[in-house]
Amino acid sequence: MKLHYGWNELKDIDFMPILPIILPVIAIGMILILIALIDLYRNRKMRKNVLLWTLIIIFANTIGPILYFVIGRKDSDRI
C-alpha cells in the first residue's frame, strides 16, 4: 500500500471530468475577491484596519470576502 504520491502521479490523473465543477468555484471566488477589494478601496477612509482586511480578503480566498461583507462593512456604521 502506497501512502505517499509524488508529482509524477499527477500526470496520470484526468482532470477533465472535474473541470466543470472546479471552474465555477474558482470564478465565483475571484469575483468575490474583486468586488470586496473594490468596495474596500472605495470606502477606505471610512473603514478601520484597511491593510488587515486586504490581507484577509486576499489570503482567505472565498471566506475572506464573505467575512468582509458580513463583519468589515459594519466598521463604517460605528463611526
PDB file of N, CA and C in Angstrom:
ATOM      1  N   MET A   1       0.841  -1.174   0.000  1.00  0.00           N
ATOM      2  CA  MET A   1       0.000   0.000   0.000  1.00  0.00           C
ATOM      3  C   MET A   1       0.890   1.243   0.000  1.00  0.00           C
ATOM      4  N   LYS A   2       0.661   2.121  -0.954  1.00  0.00           N
ATOM      5  CA  LYS A   2       1.476   3.314  -1.104  1.00  0.00           C
ATOM      6  C   LYS A   2       0.796   4.473  -0.378  1.00  0.00           C
ATOM      7  N   LEU A   3       1.506   5.090   0.569  1.00  0.00           N
ATOM      8  CA  LEU A   3       0.919   6.173   1.354  1.00  0.00           C
ATOM      9  C   LEU A   3       1.267   7.548   0.819  1.00  0.00           C
ATOM     10  N   HIS A   4       2.299   7.660   0.040  1.00  0.00           N
ATOM     11  CA  HIS A   4       2.716   8.958  -0.470  1.00  0.00           C
ATOM     12  C   HIS A   4       2.759   8.914  -1.999  1.00  0.00           C
ATOM     13  N   TYR A   5       2.137   9.896  -2.594  1.00  0.00           N
ATOM     14  CA  TYR A   5       2.159  10.014  -4.044  1.00  0.00           C
ATOM     15  C   TYR A   5       2.962  11.246  -4.418  1.00  0.00           C
ATOM     16  N   GLY A   6       3.770  11.149  -5.432  1.00  0.00           N
ATOM     17  CA  GLY A   6       4.618  12.264  -5.852  1.00  0.00           C
ATOM     18  C   GLY A   6       3.995  13.029  -7.004  1.00  0.00           C
ATOM     19  N   TRP A   7       4.794  13.958  -7.531  1.00  0.00           N
ATOM     20  CA  TRP A   7       4.334  14.788  -8.641  1.00  0.00           C
ATOM     21  C   TRP A   7       4.155  13.972  -9.922  1.00  0.00           C
ATOM     22  N   ASN A   8       4.846  12.864 -10.037  1.00  0.00           N
ATOM     23  CA  ASN A   8       4.741  12.043 -11.249  1.00  0.00           C
ATOM     24  C   ASN A   8       3.363  11.411 -11.383  1.00  0.00           C
ATOM     25  N   GLU A   9       2.707  11.146 -10.269  1.00  0.00           N
ATOM     26  CA  GLU A   9       1.380  10.548 -10.329  1.00  0.00           C
ATOM     27  C   GLU A   9       0.303  11.548 -10.765  1.00  0.00           C
ATOM     28  N   LEU A  10       0.569  12.854 -10.639  1.00  0.00           N
ATOM     29  CA  LEU A  10      -0.406  13.860 -11.047  1.00  0.00           C
ATOM     30  C   LEU A  10      -0.662  13.836 -12.558  1.00  0.00           C
ATOM     31  N   LYS A  11       0.339  13.469 -13.328  1.00  0.00           N
ATOM     32  CA  LYS A  11       0.143  13.438 -14.783  1.00  0.00           C
ATOM     33  C   LYS A  11      -0.793  12.306 -15.214  1.00  0.00           C
ATOM     34  N   ASP A  12      -1.002  11.338 -14.332  1.00  0.00           N
ATOM     35  CA  ASP A  12      -1.896  10.231 -14.640  1.00  0.00           C
ATOM     36  C   ASP A  12      -3.361  10.538 -14.320  1.00  0.00           C
ATOM     37  N   ILE A  13      -3.628  11.626 -13.598  1.00  0.00           N
ATOM     38  CA  ILE A  13      -5.000  11.970 -13.212  1.00  0.00           C
ATOM     39  C   ILE A  13      -5.665  12.710 -14.359  1.00  0.00           C
ATOM     40  N   ASP A  14      -6.896  12.335 -14.659  1.00  0.00           N
ATOM     41  CA  ASP A  14      -7.675  13.003 -15.696  1.00  0.00           C
ATOM     42  C   ASP A  14      -8.526  14.088 -15.042  1.00  0.00           C
ATOM     43  N   PHE A  15      -8.176  15.343 -15.287  1.00  0.00           N
ATOM     44  CA  PHE A  15      -8.867  16.466 -14.665  1.00  0.00           C
ATOM     45  C   PHE A  15     -10.104  16.921 -15.445  1.00  0.00           C
ATOM     46  N   MET A  16     -10.316  16.445 -16.626  1.00  0.00           N
ATOM     47  CA  MET A  16     -11.433  16.895 -17.445  1.00  0.00           C
ATOM     48  C   MET A  16     -12.816  16.607 -16.836  1.00  0.00           C
ATOM     49  N   PRO A  17     -13.027  15.486 -16.181  1.00  0.00           N
ATOM     50  CA  PRO A  17     -14.360  15.274 -15.600  1.00  0.00           C
ATOM     51  C   PRO A  17     -14.678  16.216 -14.429  1.00  0.00           C
ATOM     52  N   ILE A  18     -13.662  16.671 -13.691  1.00  0.00           N
ATOM     53  CA  ILE A  18     -13.938  17.544 -12.559  1.00  0.00           C
ATOM     54  C   ILE A  18     -13.772  19.024 -12.903  1.00  0.00           C
ATOM     55  N   LEU A  19     -13.332  19.345 -14.097  1.00  0.00           N
ATOM     56  CA  LEU A  19     -13.144  20.726 -14.518  1.00  0.00           C
ATOM     57  C   LEU A  19     -14.429  21.543 -14.501  1.00  0.00           C
ATOM     58  N   PRO A  20     -15.584  21.011 -14.938  1.00  0.00           N
ATOM     59  CA  PRO A  20     -16.817  21.806 -14.866  1.00  0.00           C
ATOM     60  C   PRO A  20     -17.252  22.129 -13.432  1.00  0.00           C
ATOM     61  N   ILE A  21     -16.757  21.407 -12.469  1.00  0.00           N
ATOM     62  CA  ILE A  21     -17.081  21.691 -11.072  1.00  0.00           C
ATOM     63  C   ILE A  21     -16.097  22.709 -10.501  1.00  0.00           C
ATOM     64  N   ILE A  22     -14.833  22.584 -10.842  1.00  0.00           N
ATOM     65  CA  ILE A  22     -13.801  23.451 -10.278  1.00  0.00           C
ATOM     66  C   ILE A  22     -13.852  24.865 -10.847  1.00  0.00           C
ATOM     67  N   LEU A  23     -14.057  25.027 -12.138  1.00  0.00           N
ATOM     68  CA  LEU A  23     -14.008  26.343 -12.759  1.00  0.00           C
ATOM     69  C   LEU A  23     -15.041  27.325 -12.203  1.00  0.00           C
ATOM     70  N   PRO A  24     -16.312  26.947 -12.029  1.00  0.00           N
ATOM     71  CA  PRO A  24     -17.253  27.916 -11.438  1.00  0.00           C
ATOM     72  C   PRO A  24     -16.902  28.310 -10.009  1.00  0.00           C
ATOM     73  N   VAL A  25     -16.372  27.386  -9.236  1.00  0.00           N
ATOM     74  CA  VAL A  25     -15.971  27.703  -7.863  1.00  0.00           C
ATOM     75  C   VAL A  25     -14.825  28.706  -7.868  1.00  0.00           C
ATOM     76  N   ILE A  26     -13.861  28.507  -8.738  1.00  0.00           N
ATOM     77  CA  ILE A  26     -12.739  29.440  -8.850  1.00  0.00           C
ATOM     78  C   ILE A  26     -13.224  30.798  -9.348  1.00  0.00           C
ATOM     79  N   ALA A  27     -14.110  30.812 -10.334  1.00  0.00           N
ATOM     80  CA  ALA A  27     -14.613  32.070 -10.881  1.00  0.00           C
ATOM     81  C   ALA A  27     -15.407  32.852  -9.832  1.00  0.00           C
ATOM     82  N   ILE A  28     -16.257  32.183  -9.077  1.00  0.00           N
ATOM     83  CA  ILE A  28     -17.034  32.863  -8.041  1.00  0.00           C
ATOM     84  C   ILE A  28     -16.114  33.409  -6.952  1.00  0.00           C
ATOM     85  N   GLY A  29     -15.112  32.654  -6.575  1.00  0.00           N
ATOM     86  CA  GLY A  29     -14.152  33.124  -5.582  1.00  0.00           C
ATOM     87  C   GLY A  29     -13.403  34.360  -6.053  1.00  0.00           C
ATOM     88  N   MET A  30     -12.966  34.360  -7.303  1.00  0.00           N
ATOM     89  CA  MET A  30     -12.245  35.519  -7.837  1.00  0.00           C
ATOM     90  C   MET A  30     -13.149  36.743  -7.945  1.00  0.00           C
ATOM     91  N   ILE A  31     -14.397  36.544  -8.339  1.00  0.00           N
ATOM     92  CA  ILE A  31     -15.338  37.664  -8.424  1.00  0.00           C
ATOM     93  C   ILE A  31     -15.610  38.238  -7.040  1.00  0.00           C
ATOM     94  N   LEU A  32     -15.785  37.374  -6.040  1.00  0.00           N
ATOM     95  CA  LEU A  32     -15.984  37.852  -4.671  1.00  0.00           C
ATOM     96  C   LEU A  32     -14.788  38.655  -4.177  1.00  0.00           C
ATOM     97  N   ILE A  33     -13.590  38.173  -4.441  1.00  0.00           N
ATOM     98  CA  ILE A  33     -12.378  38.883  -4.032  1.00  0.00           C
ATOM     99  C   ILE A  33     -12.310  40.248  -4.707  1.00  0.00           C
ATOM    100  N   LEU A  34     -12.581  40.289  -5.994  1.00  0.00           N
ATOM    101  CA  LEU A  34     -12.529  41.545  -6.741  1.00  0.00           C
ATOM    102  C   LEU A  34     -13.557  42.546  -6.221  1.00  0.00           C
ATOM    103  N   ILE A  35     -14.779  42.126  -6.008  1.00  0.00           N
ATOM    104  CA  ILE A  35     -15.824  43.021  -5.512  1.00  0.00           C
ATOM    105  C   ILE A  35     -15.502  43.529  -4.107  1.00  0.00           C
ATOM    106  N   ALA A  36     -14.996  42.647  -3.250  1.00  0.00           N
ATOM    107  CA  ALA A  36     -14.650  43.054  -1.886  1.00  0.00           C
ATOM    108  C   ALA A  36     -13.500  44.058  -1.891  1.00  0.00           C
ATOM    109  N   LEU A  37     -12.481  43.835  -2.721  1.00  0.00           N
ATOM    110  CA  LEU A  37     -11.363  44.769  -2.787  1.00  0.00           C
ATOM    111  C   LEU A  37     -11.786  46.117  -3.356  1.00  0.00           C
ATOM    112  N   ILE A  38     -12.662  46.121  -4.343  1.00  0.00           N
ATOM    113  CA  ILE A  38     -13.168  47.380  -4.901  1.00  0.00           C
ATOM    114  C   ILE A  38     -13.963  48.144  -3.842  1.00  0.00           C
ATOM    115  N   ASP A  39     -14.818  47.453  -3.108  1.00  0.00           N
ATOM    116  CA  ASP A  39     -15.606  48.104  -2.063  1.00  0.00           C
ATOM    117  C   ASP A  39     -14.703  48.640  -0.949  1.00  0.00           C
ATOM    118  N   LEU A  40     -13.701  47.868  -0.570  1.00  0.00           N
ATOM    119  CA  LEU A  40     -12.764  48.307   0.464  1.00  0.00           C
ATOM    120  C   LEU A  40     -11.977  49.530  -0.004  1.00  0.00           C
ATOM    121  N   TYR A  41     -11.572  49.557  -1.260  1.00  0.00           N
ATOM    122  CA  TYR A  41     -10.817  50.686  -1.794  1.00  0.00           C
ATOM    123  C   TYR A  41     -11.677  51.945  -1.863  1.00  0.00           C
ATOM    124  N   ARG A  42     -12.910  51.803  -2.305  1.00  0.00           N
ATOM    125  CA  ARG A  42     -13.797  52.967  -2.420  1.00  0.00           C
ATOM    126  C   ARG A  42     -14.148  53.563  -1.064  1.00  0.00           C
ATOM    127  N   ASN A  43     -14.226  52.746  -0.045  1.00  0.00           N
ATOM    128  CA  ASN A  43     -14.615  53.213   1.280  1.00  0.00           C
ATOM    129  C   ASN A  43     -13.462  53.149   2.280  1.00  0.00           C
ATOM    130  N   ARG A  44     -12.242  53.271   1.811  1.00  0.00           N
ATOM    131  CA  ARG A  44     -11.083  53.095   2.692  1.00  0.00           C
ATOM    132  C   ARG A  44     -10.976  54.165   3.765  1.00  0.00           C
ATOM    133  N   LYS A  45     -11.524  55.363   3.552  1.00  0.00           N
ATOM    134  CA  LYS A  45     -11.457  56.413   4.561  1.00  0.00           C
ATOM    135  C   LYS A  45     -12.433  56.163   5.699  1.00  0.00           C
ATOM    136  N   MET A  46     -13.478  55.424   5.438  1.00  0.00           N
ATOM    137  CA  MET A  46     -14.470  55.121   6.472  1.00  0.00           C
ATOM    138  C   MET A  46     -14.172  53.812   7.192  1.00  0.00           C
ATOM    139  N   ARG A  47     -13.321  52.979   6.649  1.00  0.00           N
ATOM    140  CA  ARG A  47     -13.040  51.671   7.237  1.00  0.00           C
ATOM    141  C   ARG A  47     -11.857  51.739   8.195  1.00  0.00           C
ATOM    142  N   LYS A  48     -11.905  50.883   9.186  1.00  0.00           N
ATOM    143  CA  LYS A  48     -10.768  50.689  10.071  1.00  0.00           C
ATOM    144  C   LYS A  48     -10.017  49.454   9.589  1.00  0.00           C
ATOM    145  N   ASN A  49      -8.735  49.391   9.839  1.00  0.00           N
ATOM    146  CA  ASN A  49      -7.911  48.218   9.526  1.00  0.00           C
ATOM    147  C   ASN A  49      -7.969  47.821   8.051  1.00  0.00           C
ATOM    148  N   VAL A  50      -7.719  48.771   7.168  1.00  0.00           N
ATOM    149  CA  VAL A  50      -7.785  48.500   5.733  1.00  0.00           C
ATOM    150  C   VAL A  50      -6.743  47.458   5.323  1.00  0.00           C
ATOM    151  N   LEU A  51      -5.544  47.571   5.843  1.00  0.00           N
ATOM    152  CA  LEU A  51      -4.496  46.605   5.491  1.00  0.00           C
ATOM    153  C   LEU A  51      -4.865  45.202   5.961  1.00  0.00           C
ATOM    154  N   LEU A  52      -5.372  45.105   7.172  1.00  0.00           N
ATOM    155  CA  LEU A  52      -5.777  43.802   7.696  1.00  0.00           C
ATOM    156  C   LEU A  52      -6.890  43.190   6.849  1.00  0.00           C
ATOM    157  N   TRP A  53      -7.887  43.988   6.485  1.00  0.00           N
ATOM    158  CA  TRP A  53      -8.975  43.453   5.654  1.00  0.00           C
ATOM    159  C   TRP A  53      -8.482  43.068   4.267  1.00  0.00           C
ATOM    160  N   THR A  54      -7.539  43.817   3.727  1.00  0.00           N
ATOM    161  CA  THR A  54      -6.981  43.459   2.422  1.00  0.00           C
ATOM    162  C   THR A  54      -6.302  42.097   2.488  1.00  0.00           C
ATOM    163  N   LEU A  55      -5.519  41.871   3.525  1.00  0.00           N
ATOM    164  CA  LEU A  55      -4.841  40.579   3.670  1.00  0.00           C
ATOM    165  C   LEU A  55      -5.836  39.440   3.876  1.00  0.00           C
ATOM    166  N   ILE A  56      -6.872  39.685   4.674  1.00  0.00           N
ATOM    167  CA  ILE A  56      -7.895  38.650   4.897  1.00  0.00           C
ATOM    168  C   ILE A  56      -8.614  38.324   3.607  1.00  0.00           C
ATOM    169  N   ILE A  57      -8.980  39.352   2.848  1.00  0.00           N
ATOM    170  CA  ILE A  57      -9.706  39.133   1.587  1.00  0.00           C
ATOM    171  C   ILE A  57      -8.854  38.330   0.606  1.00  0.00           C
ATOM    172  N   ILE A  58      -7.584  38.672   0.498  1.00  0.00           N
ATOM    173  CA  ILE A  58      -6.728  38.018  -0.496  1.00  0.00           C
ATOM    174  C   ILE A  58      -6.341  36.602  -0.076  1.00  0.00           C
ATOM    175  N   PHE A  59      -5.940  36.423   1.182  1.00  0.00           N
ATOM    176  CA  PHE A  59      -5.381  35.135   1.582  1.00  0.00           C
ATOM    177  C   PHE A  59      -6.411  34.147   2.118  1.00  0.00           C
ATOM    178  N   ALA A  60      -7.606  34.591   2.439  1.00  0.00           N
ATOM    179  CA  ALA A  60      -8.623  33.657   2.921  1.00  0.00           C
ATOM    180  C   ALA A  60      -9.581  33.260   1.799  1.00  0.00           C
ATOM    181  N   ASN A  61      -9.175  33.468   0.581  1.00  0.00           N
ATOM    182  CA  ASN A  61      -9.902  33.097  -0.638  1.00  0.00           C
ATOM    183  C   ASN A  61     -11.395  33.386  -0.585  1.00  0.00           C
ATOM    184  N   THR A  62     -12.255  32.410  -0.537  1.00  0.00           N
ATOM    185  CA  THR A  62     -13.692  32.649  -0.611  1.00  0.00           C
ATOM    186  C   THR A  62     -14.271  33.121   0.720  1.00  0.00           C
ATOM    187  N   ILE A  63     -13.732  32.658   1.810  1.00  0.00           N
ATOM    188  CA  ILE A  63     -14.267  33.025   3.117  1.00  0.00           C
ATOM    189  C   ILE A  63     -13.886  34.462   3.478  1.00  0.00           C
ATOM    190  N   GLY A  64     -12.733  34.948   3.040  1.00  0.00           N
ATOM    191  CA  GLY A  64     -12.291  36.304   3.336  1.00  0.00           C
ATOM    192  C   GLY A  64     -13.253  37.380   2.857  1.00  0.00           C
ATOM    193  N   PRO A  65     -13.647  37.370   1.570  1.00  0.00           N
ATOM    194  CA  PRO A  65     -14.614  38.372   1.122  1.00  0.00           C
ATOM    195  C   PRO A  65     -15.969  38.258   1.822  1.00  0.00           C
ATOM    196  N   ILE A  66     -16.395  37.045   2.113  1.00  0.00           N
ATOM    197  CA  ILE A  66     -17.670  36.871   2.815  1.00  0.00           C
ATOM    198  C   ILE A  66     -17.578  37.469   4.210  1.00  0.00           C
ATOM    199  N   LEU A  67     -16.471  37.235   4.915  1.00  0.00           N
ATOM    200  CA  LEU A  67     -16.269  37.843   6.234  1.00  0.00           C
ATOM    201  C   LEU A  67     -16.238  39.362   6.129  1.00  0.00           C
ATOM    202  N   TYR A  68     -15.615  39.889   5.084  1.00  0.00           N
ATOM    203  CA  TYR A  68     -15.569  41.340   4.913  1.00  0.00           C
ATOM    204  C   TYR A  68     -16.972  41.913   4.749  1.00  0.00           C
ATOM    205  N   PHE A  69     -17.790  41.272   3.918  1.00  0.00           N
ATOM    206  CA  PHE A  69     -19.133  41.797   3.690  1.00  0.00           C
ATOM    207  C   PHE A  69     -20.024  41.645   4.926  1.00  0.00           C
ATOM    208  N   VAL A  70     -19.787  40.633   5.736  1.00  0.00           N
ATOM    209  CA  VAL A  70     -20.613  40.418   6.925  1.00  0.00           C
ATOM    210  C   VAL A  70     -20.121  41.265   8.103  1.00  0.00           C
ATOM    211  N   ILE A  71     -18.801  41.292   8.334  1.00  0.00           N
ATOM    212  CA  ILE A  71     -18.245  41.955   9.518  1.00  0.00           C
ATOM    213  C   ILE A  71     -17.604  43.294   9.176  1.00  0.00           C
ATOM    214  N   GLY A  72     -16.813  43.334   8.126  1.00  0.00           N
ATOM    215  CA  GLY A  72     -15.992  44.512   7.821  1.00  0.00           C
ATOM    216  C   GLY A  72     -16.760  45.740   7.404  1.00  0.00           C
ATOM    217  N   ARG A  73     -17.881  45.578   6.786  1.00  0.00           N
ATOM    218  CA  ARG A  73     -18.654  46.729   6.351  1.00  0.00           C
ATOM    219  C   ARG A  73     -19.361  47.405   7.503  1.00  0.00           C
ATOM    220  N   LYS A  74     -19.441  46.757   8.655  1.00  0.00           N
ATOM    221  CA  LYS A  74     -20.071  47.368   9.806  1.00  0.00           C
ATOM    222  C   LYS A  74     -19.173  48.414  10.459  1.00  0.00           C
ATOM    223  N   ASP A  75     -17.894  48.481  10.055  1.00  0.00           N
ATOM    224  CA  ASP A  75     -16.974  49.488  10.594  1.00  0.00           C
ATOM    225  C   ASP A  75     -17.475  50.894  10.342  1.00  0.00           C
ATOM    226  N   SER A  76     -18.056  51.144   9.175  1.00  0.00           N
ATOM    227  CA  SER A  76     -18.500  52.499   8.849  1.00  0.00           C
ATOM    228  C   SER A  76     -19.734  52.895   9.660  1.00  0.00           C
ATOM    229  N   ASP A  77     -20.524  51.928  10.129  1.00  0.00           N
ATOM    230  CA  ASP A  77     -21.693  52.243  10.933  1.00  0.00           C
ATOM    231  C   ASP A  77     -21.304  52.723  12.324  1.00  0.00           C
ATOM    232  N   ARG A  78     -20.165  52.298  12.798  1.00  0.00           N
ATOM    233  CA  ARG A  78     -19.719  52.642  14.152  1.00  0.00           C
ATOM    234  C   ARG A  78     -19.114  54.025  14.225  1.00  0.00           C
ATOM    235  N   ILE A  79     -18.677  54.567  13.106  1.00  0.00           N
ATOM    236  CA  ILE A  79     -18.001  55.874  13.103  1.00  0.00           C
ATOM    237  C   ILE A  79     -18.984  56.991  13.322  1.00  0.00           C
TER     238      ILE A  79
END
